[in-house]
Coordinates of C-alpha atoms and ligand atoms in Angstrom, one line a residue:
X145 CA 0.0 0.0 0.0
X146 CA 1.1 3.4 -0.8
X147 CA 0.9 6.1 1.8
X148 CA 2.9 9.2 2.9
X149 CA 5.0 9.5 6.1
X150 CA 3.5 11.1 9.0
X151 CA 3.5 14.9 9.0
X152 CA 5.2 17.0 11.6
X153 CA 2.5 16.5 14.3
X154 CA 2.8 20.0 15.6
X155 CA 0.0 22.2 17.2
X156 CA 0.7 24.9 14.8
X157 CA 1.3 23.1 11.5
X158 CA -0.5 20.5 9.5
X159 CA 0.9 19.1 6.3
X160 CA -1.8 18.8 3.8
X161 CA -2.4 15.3 2.7
X162 CA -5.0 13.3 0.8
X163 CA -4.4 10.4 3.0
X164 CA -4.5 10.9 6.6
X165 CA -2.6 8.2 8.1
X166 CA -3.3 6.5 11.4
X167 CA -0.7 6.3 14.2
X168 CA -0.2 2.5 13.4
X169 CA 0.3 3.0 9.8
X170 CA 2.8 5.6 10.4
X171 CA 4.6 3.4 12.9
X172 CA 4.6 0.4 10.6
X173 CA 5.7 2.3 7.5
X174 CA 8.4 4.5 9.0
X175 CA 11.2 2.2 7.8
X176 CA 10.0 2.1 4.3
X177 CA 9.8 4.7 1.7
X178 CA 6.5 6.1 1.1
X179 CA 5.8 6.1 -2.8
X180 CA 4.6 9.7 -2.6
X181 CA 8.1 10.7 -1.5
X182 CA 10.4 11.9 -4.3
X183 CA 14.1 12.7 -4.4
X184 CA 14.1 15.3 -7.1
X185 CA 11.8 17.8 -8.9
X186 CA 12.1 18.5 -12.7
X187 CA 10.4 20.0 -15.6
X188 CA 8.6 16.7 -16.2
X189 CA 8.4 15.7 -12.7
X190 CA 6.9 18.4 -10.5
X191 CA 6.2 18.0 -6.8
X192 CA 2.4 17.7 -6.2
X193 CA 0.5 18.7 -3.1
X194 CA 0.2 15.1 -2.1
X195 CA 3.8 14.4 -2.3
X196 CA 7.0 15.4 -0.4
X197 CA 10.7 15.9 -1.4
X198 CA 13.1 14.0 0.8
X199 CA 16.7 14.6 1.4
X200 CA 18.9 11.5 0.7
X201 CA 19.2 10.3 4.3
X202 CA 15.7 11.5 5.3
X203 CA 16.8 14.5 7.5
X204 CA 14.7 17.0 5.9
X205 CA 11.4 16.9 4.1
X206 CA 10.0 19.5 1.7
X207 CA 6.1 19.9 1.0
X208 CA 2.9 21.7 1.3
X209 CA 1.6 22.7 4.7
X210 CA -1.2 24.7 6.2
X211 CA -0.8 26.4 9.6
X212 CA -3.6 25.3 11.8
X213 CA -6.4 27.7 12.0
X214 CA -5.5 29.5 8.8
X215 CA -6.6 29.1 5.2
X216 CA -3.2 29.6 3.7
X217 CA -1.0 27.0 2.1
X218 CA 2.6 27.2 1.9
X219 CA 5.5 25.2 0.5
X220 CA 8.0 24.6 3.4
X221 CA 10.8 22.4 4.9
X222 CA 10.7 20.5 8.1
X223 CA 12.6 17.8 9.8
X224 CA 11.7 14.4 8.5
X225 CA 11.4 13.0 12.0
X226 CA 7.9 13.6 12.9
X227 CA 8.8 14.2 16.6
X228 CA 10.9 17.1 15.6
X229 CA 8.0 19.5 14.9
X230 CA 9.6 22.6 13.2
X231 CA 9.4 24.3 10.0
X232 CA 12.8 25.6 9.1
X233 CA 12.2 27.2 5.8
X234 CA 9.2 28.6 3.7
X235 CA 9.3 29.3 0.0
X236 CA 6.2 31.6 -0.5
X237 CA 6.2 33.1 2.8
X238 CA 4.3 36.2 1.8
X239 CA 2.4 34.8 -1.2
X240 CA 0.3 31.9 0.2
X241 CA -1.8 29.5 -1.7
X242 CA -5.3 29.0 -0.7
X243 CA -5.6 25.8 1.5
X244 CA -8.2 24.3 -0.6
X245 CA -5.9 24.5 -3.7
X246 CA -5.2 20.7 -4.3
X247 CA -3.7 21.1 -7.7
X248 CA -0.8 23.4 -6.8
X249 CA 2.6 22.2 -7.8
X250 CA 6.3 23.0 -7.3
X251 CA 8.0 22.7 -10.7
X252 CA 10.8 23.9 -12.8
X253 CA 9.6 26.4 -15.4
X254 CA 10.5 26.6 -19.0
X255 CA 13.1 29.3 -18.1
X256 CA 14.8 27.0 -15.6
X257 CA 13.5 28.5 -12.5
X258 CA 11.9 26.8 -9.6
X259 CA 8.3 27.7 -9.7
X260 CA 5.2 27.3 -7.5
X261 CA 2.0 27.1 -9.6
X262 CA -1.4 27.3 -8.3
X263 CA -4.2 25.0 -9.4
X264 CA -5.0 27.3 -12.4
X265 CA -1.2 27.1 -13.4
X266 CA -0.4 30.9 -12.4
X267 CA 2.9 31.5 -10.9
X268 CA 2.7 32.2 -7.1
X269 CA 6.3 32.2 -6.3
X270 CA 9.4 31.5 -8.1
X271 CA 13.3 31.7 -8.1
X272 CA 14.9 34.6 -10.1
X273 CA 17.8 33.2 -11.8
X274 CA 18.7 34.1 -15.3
X275 CA 19.4 30.7 -16.6
X276 CA 19.2 29.7 -20.3
X277 CA 16.3 27.6 -21.3
X278 CA 17.1 24.3 -20.0
X279 CA 15.0 21.1 -19.4
X280 CA 17.7 19.6 -17.6
X281 CA 17.4 21.7 -14.3
X282 CA 16.5 19.6 -11.2
X283 CA 15.8 20.7 -7.7
X284 CA 17.1 18.4 -4.9
X285 CA 16.9 18.7 -1.1
X286 CA 20.4 18.0 0.8
X287 CA 20.6 16.4 4.2
X288 CA 21.7 19.9 5.5
X289 CA 18.4 21.2 4.7
X290 CA 19.4 23.1 1.6
X291 CA 17.1 23.0 -1.3
X292 CA 19.4 23.5 -4.5
X293 CA 18.4 24.1 -7.9
X294 CA 21.0 22.4 -10.3
X295 CA 22.0 23.4 -13.8
X296 CA 21.3 20.2 -15.8
X297 CA 24.2 20.6 -18.3
X298 CA 26.9 21.7 -15.7
X299 CA 25.5 19.9 -12.5
X300 CA 26.3 22.9 -10.6
X301 CA 24.0 24.8 -8.2
X302 CA 22.4 27.9 -9.7
X303 CA 20.1 28.7 -6.7
X304 CA 20.1 27.5 -3.0
X305 CA 17.5 28.0 -0.3
X306 CA 20.3 28.7 2.1
X307 CA 21.0 32.0 0.3
X308 CA 17.4 33.0 1.1
X309 CA 16.9 32.2 4.8
X310 CA 13.4 32.8 6.3
X311 CA 13.6 32.7 10.2
X312 CA 15.8 29.8 10.8
X313 CA 19.7 29.3 10.4
X314 CA 20.7 25.8 10.1
X315 CA 24.2 24.6 10.5
X316 CA 26.6 25.4 7.6
X317 CA 24.2 28.2 6.6
X318 CA 25.7 31.8 6.5
X319 CA 24.0 34.8 7.8
X320 CA 25.3 38.2 7.1
X321 CA 25.7 41.1 4.8
X322 CA 27.8 42.1 1.5
X323 CA 28.0 45.8 1.4
X324 CA 29.4 45.7 -2.2
X325 CA 26.5 43.7 -3.8
X326 CA 24.0 45.1 -1.3
X327 CA 22.9 41.5 -0.3
X328 CA 21.5 41.2 3.3
X329 CA 21.2 37.6 4.2
X330 CA 19.3 38.2 7.5
X331 CA 16.8 36.1 9.3
X332 CA 13.3 37.6 9.4
X333 CA 10.8 36.6 12.1
X334 CA 7.5 35.0 11.3
X335 CA 4.6 37.5 11.9
X336 CA 3.0 34.9 14.4
X337 CA 3.2 31.3 15.2
X338 CA 1.0 30.4 12.4
X339 CA 1.8 33.3 9.8
X340 CA 5.1 32.8 8.1
X341 CA 4.8 36.1 6.5
X342 CA 7.7 38.7 7.5
X343 CA 7.2 39.9 10.9
X344 CA 8.7 42.9 12.8
X345 CA 12.0 41.4 13.7
X346 CA 15.3 40.8 11.7
X347 CA 18.5 39.2 12.8
X348 CA 21.8 40.1 11.1
X349 CA 25.5 41.3 11.4
X350 CA 27.0 44.7 10.9
X351 CA 30.0 45.3 8.6
X352 CA 32.1 47.0 11.4
X353 CA 35.2 45.5 12.7
X354 CA 34.9 43.4 14.9
X355 CA 31.3 42.6 13.7
X356 CA 28.3 42.6 16.0
X357 CA 25.0 40.7 15.6
X358 CA 21.7 42.8 16.0
X359 CA 18.1 42.1 16.2
X360 CA 16.2 44.9 14.8
X361 CA 12.7 45.7 15.4
X362 CA 11.8 47.4 12.0
X363 CA 14.6 49.7 11.6
X364 CA 15.2 50.1 15.5
X365 CA 18.1 48.4 17.4
X366 CA 16.4 45.9 19.6
X367 CA 19.4 43.8 20.8
X368 CA 23.1 43.8 20.4
X369 CA 25.2 40.7 20.9
X370 CA 28.5 42.5 21.2
X371 CA 31.8 42.3 19.5
X372 CA 33.1 39.0 17.9
X373 CA 36.2 37.7 19.8
X374 CA 37.1 34.8 17.3
X375 CA 34.9 32.4 19.2
X376 CA 31.9 34.2 20.5
X377 CA 30.0 37.5 20.6
X378 CA 31.2 39.0 23.9
X379 CA 27.8 40.5 24.8
X380 CA 26.1 37.2 24.8
X381 CA 27.2 36.0 28.4
X382 CA 25.6 32.7 27.8
X383 CA 27.1 31.9 24.4
X384 CA 29.6 29.2 24.5
X385 CA 30.8 26.4 22.3
X386 CA 29.9 23.5 24.6
X387 CA 27.4 21.8 22.2
X388 CA 29.0 22.9 19.0
X389 CA 31.8 22.5 16.8
X390 CA 32.1 26.1 16.5
X391 CA 30.8 29.4 15.6
X392 CA 32.5 31.1 12.7
X393 CA 32.6 34.7 11.4
X394 CA 34.1 35.2 7.9
X395 CA 34.9 38.8 7.2
X396 CA 36.5 40.1 4.1
X397 CA 36.7 44.0 4.2
X398 CA 37.9 44.1 0.6
X399 CA 35.0 42.1 -0.7
X400 CA 32.6 44.0 1.7
X401 CA 31.4 40.6 3.2
X402 CA 30.7 39.6 6.8
X403 CA 29.1 36.3 7.5
X404 CA 28.3 34.2 10.5
X405 CA 27.9 30.4 10.5
X406 CA 28.1 27.4 12.9
X407 CA 28.8 23.7 12.7
X408 CA 27.3 21.0 14.7
X409 CA 28.9 17.7 15.6
X410 CA 27.6 14.8 13.7
X411 CA 24.4 13.3 15.1
X412 CA 23.4 16.9 16.8
X413 CA 20.2 18.4 15.5
X414 CA 19.9 22.2 16.2
X415 CA 18.9 25.4 14.8
X416 CA 19.2 29.1 15.4
X417 CA 16.1 31.2 14.7
X418 CA 14.4 34.5 15.4
X419 CA 11.0 34.3 17.1
X420 CA 8.1 36.5 16.2
X421 CA 8.5 38.1 19.8
X422 CA 12.0 39.2 18.7
X423 CA 14.3 36.9 20.5
X424 CA 17.1 34.8 19.0
X425 CA 17.2 31.2 20.2
X426 CA 19.5 28.3 19.8
X427 CA 17.8 25.0 20.0
X428 CA 19.2 21.6 20.2
X429 CA 17.3 18.3 20.2
X430 CA 17.5 16.1 23.1
X431 CA 16.6 12.7 22.0
X432 CA 16.7 11.3 25.4
X433 CA 14.0 13.7 26.7
X434 CA 12.5 13.9 23.4
X435 CA 12.3 17.8 23.2
X436 CA 14.1 20.9 22.1
X437 CA 16.5 22.3 24.6
X438 CA 17.1 26.2 24.4
X439 CA 20.9 26.4 24.7
X440 CA 21.0 30.2 24.7
X441 CA 18.5 32.9 23.7
X442 CA 18.7 36.6 23.9
X443 CA 17.3 39.0 24.9
X444 CA 17.1 37.3 28.2
X445 CA 16.1 40.0 30.7
X446 CA 15.2 43.6 30.3
X447 CA 18.8 44.7 30.5
X448 CA 19.5 43.0 27.1
X449 CA 17.3 45.2 25.3
X450 CA 19.3 47.9 23.4
X451 CA 20.0 51.1 25.3
X452 CA 17.6 50.5 28.3
X453 CA 19.6 53.0 30.4
X454 CA 20.3 55.5 27.7
X455 CA 23.9 57.0 27.0
X456 CA 26.4 56.5 29.8
X457 CA 24.0 54.5 31.8
X458 CA 24.7 51.1 32.9
X459 CA 22.1 48.4 33.2
X460 CA 21.9 45.7 35.8
X461 CA 19.1 43.2 36.5
X462 CA 18.1 43.2 40.0
X463 CA 15.5 40.6 40.8
X464 CA 14.1 40.5 37.4
X465 CA 14.0 44.3 36.7
X466 CA 16.3 46.5 35.1
X467 CA 18.2 49.0 37.3
X468 CA 20.0 51.8 35.7
X469 CA 23.1 53.7 37.2
X470 CA 25.4 56.3 35.6
X471 CA 28.8 55.3 35.0
X472 CA 31.5 56.8 37.1
X473 CA 31.9 60.5 36.6
X474 CA 28.4 61.0 35.2
X475 CA 25.0 62.1 36.6
X476 CA 21.5 61.6 35.3
X477 CA 20.6 64.1 32.5
X478 CA 17.3 64.6 34.2
X479 CA 17.2 63.6 37.9
X480 CA 13.3 63.9 37.8
X481 CA 12.8 61.4 34.9
X482 CA 15.6 59.1 36.2
X483 CA 13.9 58.9 39.6
X484 CA 10.7 57.9 37.8
X485 CA 12.3 55.1 36.0
X486 CA 12.5 56.8 32.6
X487 CA 16.1 56.0 32.0
X488 CA 16.5 56.4 28.0
X489 CA 17.8 59.8 28.4
X490 CA 20.9 58.7 30.2
X491 CA 23.7 60.5 31.8
X492 CA 26.0 63.5 31.3
X493 CA 29.4 64.2 32.6
X494 CA 29.9 65.8 35.8
X495 CA 33.4 67.0 35.5
X496 CA 34.8 68.3 32.3
X497 CA 37.9 66.4 31.0
X498 CA 41.2 68.1 31.3
X499 CA 42.1 67.1 27.8
X500 CA 39.2 69.0 26.3
X501 CA 40.1 72.3 28.1
X502 CA 43.0 72.7 25.6
X503 CA 45.9 71.7 27.9
X504 CA 48.4 69.4 26.1
X505 CA 49.7 67.5 29.3
X506 CA 46.4 65.7 30.1
X507 CA 46.0 64.9 33.9
X508 CA 43.0 62.7 33.0
X509 CA 43.0 59.1 34.3
X510 CA 41.3 55.9 33.6
X511 CA 38.9 54.2 35.9
X512 CA 38.4 50.4 35.3
X513 CA 34.9 48.9 35.3
X514 CA 34.8 45.2 35.1
X515 CA 32.2 42.5 33.9
X516 CA 30.7 44.6 31.5
X517 CA 29.0 44.3 28.1
X518 CA 31.2 46.7 26.3
X519 CA 29.4 49.7 24.7
X520 CA 28.2 49.9 21.0
X521 CA 30.2 51.7 18.4
X522 CA 33.8 50.7 19.3
X523 CA 36.6 51.8 17.2
X524 CA 39.1 49.1 16.7
X525 CA 42.8 49.7 16.3
X526 CA 44.5 46.9 14.6
X527 CA 48.0 48.3 15.0
X528 CA 47.6 48.6 18.8
X529 CA 48.9 45.2 20.2
X530 CA 49.2 45.7 24.0
X531 CA 47.0 47.0 26.7
X532 CA 49.6 49.8 27.6
X533 CA 49.8 51.1 24.2
X534 CA 45.9 51.0 23.9
X535 CA 45.7 53.1 27.1
X536 CA 48.4 55.7 25.9
X537 CA 46.7 55.9 22.5
X538 CA 43.6 56.8 24.3
X539 CA 45.1 59.2 26.7
X540 CA 46.8 61.4 24.2
X541 CA 43.8 61.5 21.8
X542 CA 41.2 64.0 23.5
X543 CA 38.2 62.4 21.6
X544 CA 39.0 59.1 23.3
X545 CA 36.7 58.6 26.3
X546 CA 37.1 54.9 27.0
X547 CA 39.2 52.0 25.9
X548 CA 39.3 48.1 26.4
X549 CA 41.8 45.6 25.4
X550 CA 39.9 42.2 24.9
X551 CA 41.5 38.8 24.2
X552 CA 40.8 37.8 20.6
X553 CA 40.1 41.3 19.5
X554 CA 42.8 43.7 20.8
X555 CA 42.4 47.4 21.3
X556 CA 39.1 49.2 21.1
X557 CA 38.5 52.8 21.8
X558 CA 35.2 54.9 22.1
X559 CA 34.4 58.4 21.3
X560 CA 31.0 60.1 21.5
X561 CA 28.4 58.4 23.6
X562 CA 28.8 55.1 25.5
X563 CA 25.7 53.4 24.6
X564 CA 24.2 50.0 25.7
X565 CA 26.5 49.0 28.5
X566 CA 25.4 46.2 30.7
X567 CA 26.7 44.8 34.0
X568 CA 27.2 41.1 33.9
X569 CA 27.7 38.7 36.8
X570 CA 30.8 36.6 36.3
X571 CA 31.2 37.4 32.5
X572 CA 32.2 40.4 30.6
X573 CA 35.0 42.7 30.1
X574 CA 36.9 45.4 31.5
X575 CA 36.2 49.0 30.3
X576 CA 38.6 51.8 31.2
X577 CA 36.7 55.2 31.4
X578 CA 38.7 58.4 31.1
X579 CA 37.8 60.6 33.9
X580 CA 38.6 64.2 34.9
X581 CA 41.7 63.9 37.6
X582 CA 40.7 65.0 41.0
X583 CA 43.5 67.6 40.9
X584 CA 41.5 70.5 41.5
X585 CA 39.7 68.9 44.4
X586 CA 43.1 67.8 45.8
X587 CA 44.3 71.5 45.4
X588 CA 41.3 72.7 47.2
X589 CA 41.7 70.1 50.0
X590 CA 45.3 71.0 50.4
X591 CA 44.4 74.7 50.7
X592 CA 41.7 74.1 53.2
X593 CA 44.0 71.9 55.3
X594 CA 46.8 74.5 55.1
X595 CA 44.3 77.2 56.2
X596 CA 43.2 75.2 59.1
X597 CA 46.7 74.4 60.3
X598 CA 47.6 78.1 59.8
X599 CA 44.8 79.1 62.0
X600 CA 45.5 76.7 64.7
X601 CA 49.2 77.7 64.6
X602 CA 48.2 81.4 64.9
X603 CA 45.7 80.7 67.6
X604 CA 48.3 78.5 69.5
X605 CA 51.0 81.1 69.0
X606 CA 48.6 83.9 70.3
X607 CA 47.7 81.9 73.2
X608 CA 51.2 81.1 74.1
X609 CA 52.4 84.7 73.4
X610 CA 49.7 85.8 75.9
X611 CA 50.9 82.9 78.3
X612 CA 54.5 84.2 78.0
X613 CA 53.3 87.7 78.6
X614 CA 51.8 86.3 81.7
X615 CA 54.5 84.4 82.9
X616 CA 56.9 87.3 82.4
X617 CA 54.5 89.4 84.5
X618 CA 54.8 86.7 87.1
X619 CA 58.5 86.8 86.7
X620 CA 58.8 83.1 86.3
X621 CA 60.4 81.9 83.3
X622 CA 58.8 78.7 82.4
X623 CA 57.0 77.3 79.4
X624 CA 53.3 77.6 79.5
X625 CA 51.2 74.6 79.6
X626 CA 48.7 74.5 76.8
X627 CA 50.9 75.8 74.0
X628 CA 51.0 73.7 71.0
X629 CA 54.6 74.4 70.3
X630 CA 56.3 74.8 73.5
X631 CA 59.8 74.5 72.2
X632 CA 59.2 77.0 69.4
X633 CA 57.7 79.3 72.1
X634 CA 60.8 78.9 74.3
X635 CA 63.0 79.5 71.3
X636 CA 60.9 82.6 70.4
X637 CA 60.9 83.9 73.9
X638 CA 64.9 83.4 73.9
X639 CA 64.9 85.5 70.9
X640 CA 63.0 88.3 72.5
X641 CA 65.5 88.6 75.1
Ligands
NAG1727 C1 -1.2 13.6 -6.5 O1 -1.9 14.6 -6.9 C2 -1.7 14.6 -8.4 C3 -2.2 16.0 -8.9 O2 -3.2 16.5 -8.1 C4 -2.4 13.4 -9.0 O3 -2.1 13.4 -10.4 C5 -1.9 12.1 -8.5 O4 -2.5 11.0 -8.8 C6 -1.9 12.1 -7.0 N1 -1.1 10.9 -6.4 C7 -1.7 10.3 -5.3 C8 -0.7 9.2 -4.9 O5 -2.6 10.6 -4.8
NAG1728 C1 14.9 39.2 -10.9 O1 16.3 39.6 -11.1 C2 16.5 40.7 -12.2 C3 17.9 40.9 -12.5 O2 18.8 39.9 -11.6 C4 15.9 41.9 -11.3 O3 16.0 43.1 -12.2 C5 14.3 41.7 -11.0 O4 13.9 42.7 -10.4 C6 14.4 40.4 -10.1 N1 12.8 40.1 -10.0 C7 12.3 39.9 -9.0 C8 11.0 39.6 -8.8 O5 13.1 39.7 -7.8
NAG1729 C1 8.7 47.0 18.2 O1 8.5 48.3 17.6 C2 7.0 48.6 17.5 C3 6.8 49.8 16.8 O2 7.8 50.6 16.9 C4 6.6 48.8 18.9 O3 5.1 49.1 19.2 C5 6.9 47.5 19.8 O4 6.6 47.5 21.1 C6 8.4 47.0 19.7 N1 8.5 45.7 20.2 C7 9.5 45.5 21.0 C8 9.5 44.1 21.6 O5 10.2 46.2 21.5
NAG1730 C1 41.4 60.5 17.9 O1 40.4 59.5 18.0 C2 39.3 59.7 17.0 C3 38.2 58.7 17.5 O2 38.3 58.3 18.9 C4 39.8 59.4 15.6 O3 38.7 59.6 14.9 C5 41.0 60.5 15.5 O4 41.5 60.1 14.1 C6 42.0 60.3 16.6 N1 43.0 61.3 16.1 C7 44.4 60.9 16.2 C8 45.3 62.1 16.0 O5 44.6 59.8 16.3

């Protein structure tokens, strides 16, 4: 008997089938190939609504699905294992078919492009490669979860779903940007759990050195992952390579490229995705427990949200709530608003820096703050190779207001505003803040102390002088008790003789 494999039995998705299989049937057929599964799509052999495209080792499956409670139908990709309910890619995410359309097909058009046709043979979605007319093109699904359109003559790939991610990054897939070609290969969230059309949030990388990952809410920065230190992003305190073969950032400034990817050890199943609520999650399948485990995810707490405390503010989470402080040397821009928990205005400098006052020999000094998520908009100095040189570079340049020297990165300096600083517990980096030296205060204190001492001396001397005058009157030549400086007094008295 001919029957399809079980669909991903998720609450949110239902794979559209003609034949709804029973659990028993699913179970008994799971080691056999269903005859409705195919391994390639071609001009003459399209994928119909009652079929799925399988990867060679049955890791991934591609087919038609309808999110529960909707009347939209999509072509998507999910894990073949029905317990791993997860759609990882959607072709026509903003161009749905009607769920009632039983005659839709995914085919190769006469121009060689992969096309999704509705029941009336209208193109709903298609790839856009300029290939010469070819009937040899085939589309296959790889075990990595990459849908590949191959040129029939050359056998080379001319289009890949990995280059057109939706909300999920699979292992080996590259997320990033090319500023020269203008390509932005970002993850874009679904609108809701059951609506794959593009939502508010996107996840991508900046082209700066070192690069940083961001979640944007529309065009607003929502979350920042911090600078890349060759093994992780230093603003993600929970990100480590424990479960992974590694995270990779490839950056080629000449080509204008910055890409992030990761590998998984063999037999591991995992993915990184951006949720429709705007969080990035890294999930691994735990076969023993039979569920997905969130290895790390951000934003985790309110302090992870970009710029919670405004410029020069530092955010710490205290029992679940964000608490803002100004960094040393700064005070709230508006005390009133700050007291009311409106922090985004941030802080302003209390004491002007010496450097800015036009003096050449700066008396500014650096104050170390540890365990921080370093601020945004760092300037990387590739030629400065030691902490000491980083400090002296910063000291002699008046526009430099902070520096940090980080393992795996090197010297970074900041000018302008220090934005999005967070206090970590046990993780994080040291930031050295340029502050006005307390020189003036010290002078003031010395002057005050000198005045005090002088007053006491004068007072003491007066008392003693009076004492001397009295002792002279009584005719007895002895030091007067209560004089602060008896010896001096005696000496003075001797002088007067
Ligand atoms: C699948 O659908 C196509 C087109 O709708 C139809 O020609 C074919 O017979 C169907 N196959 C099965 C196994 O139901
Ligand atoms: C297809 O590609 C061409 C050139 O590469 C471009 O001009 C056109 O806008 C693209 N069409 C779509 C629908 O993306
Ligand atoms: C995203 O932006 C929209 C519109 O600016 C806003 O209403 C919403 O609260 C933001 N979401 C988050 C999670 O910040
Ligand atoms: C001083 O630092 C700023 C940025 O902090 C930089 O743009 C500028 O070129 C530096 N000036 C010198 C003389 O190095």
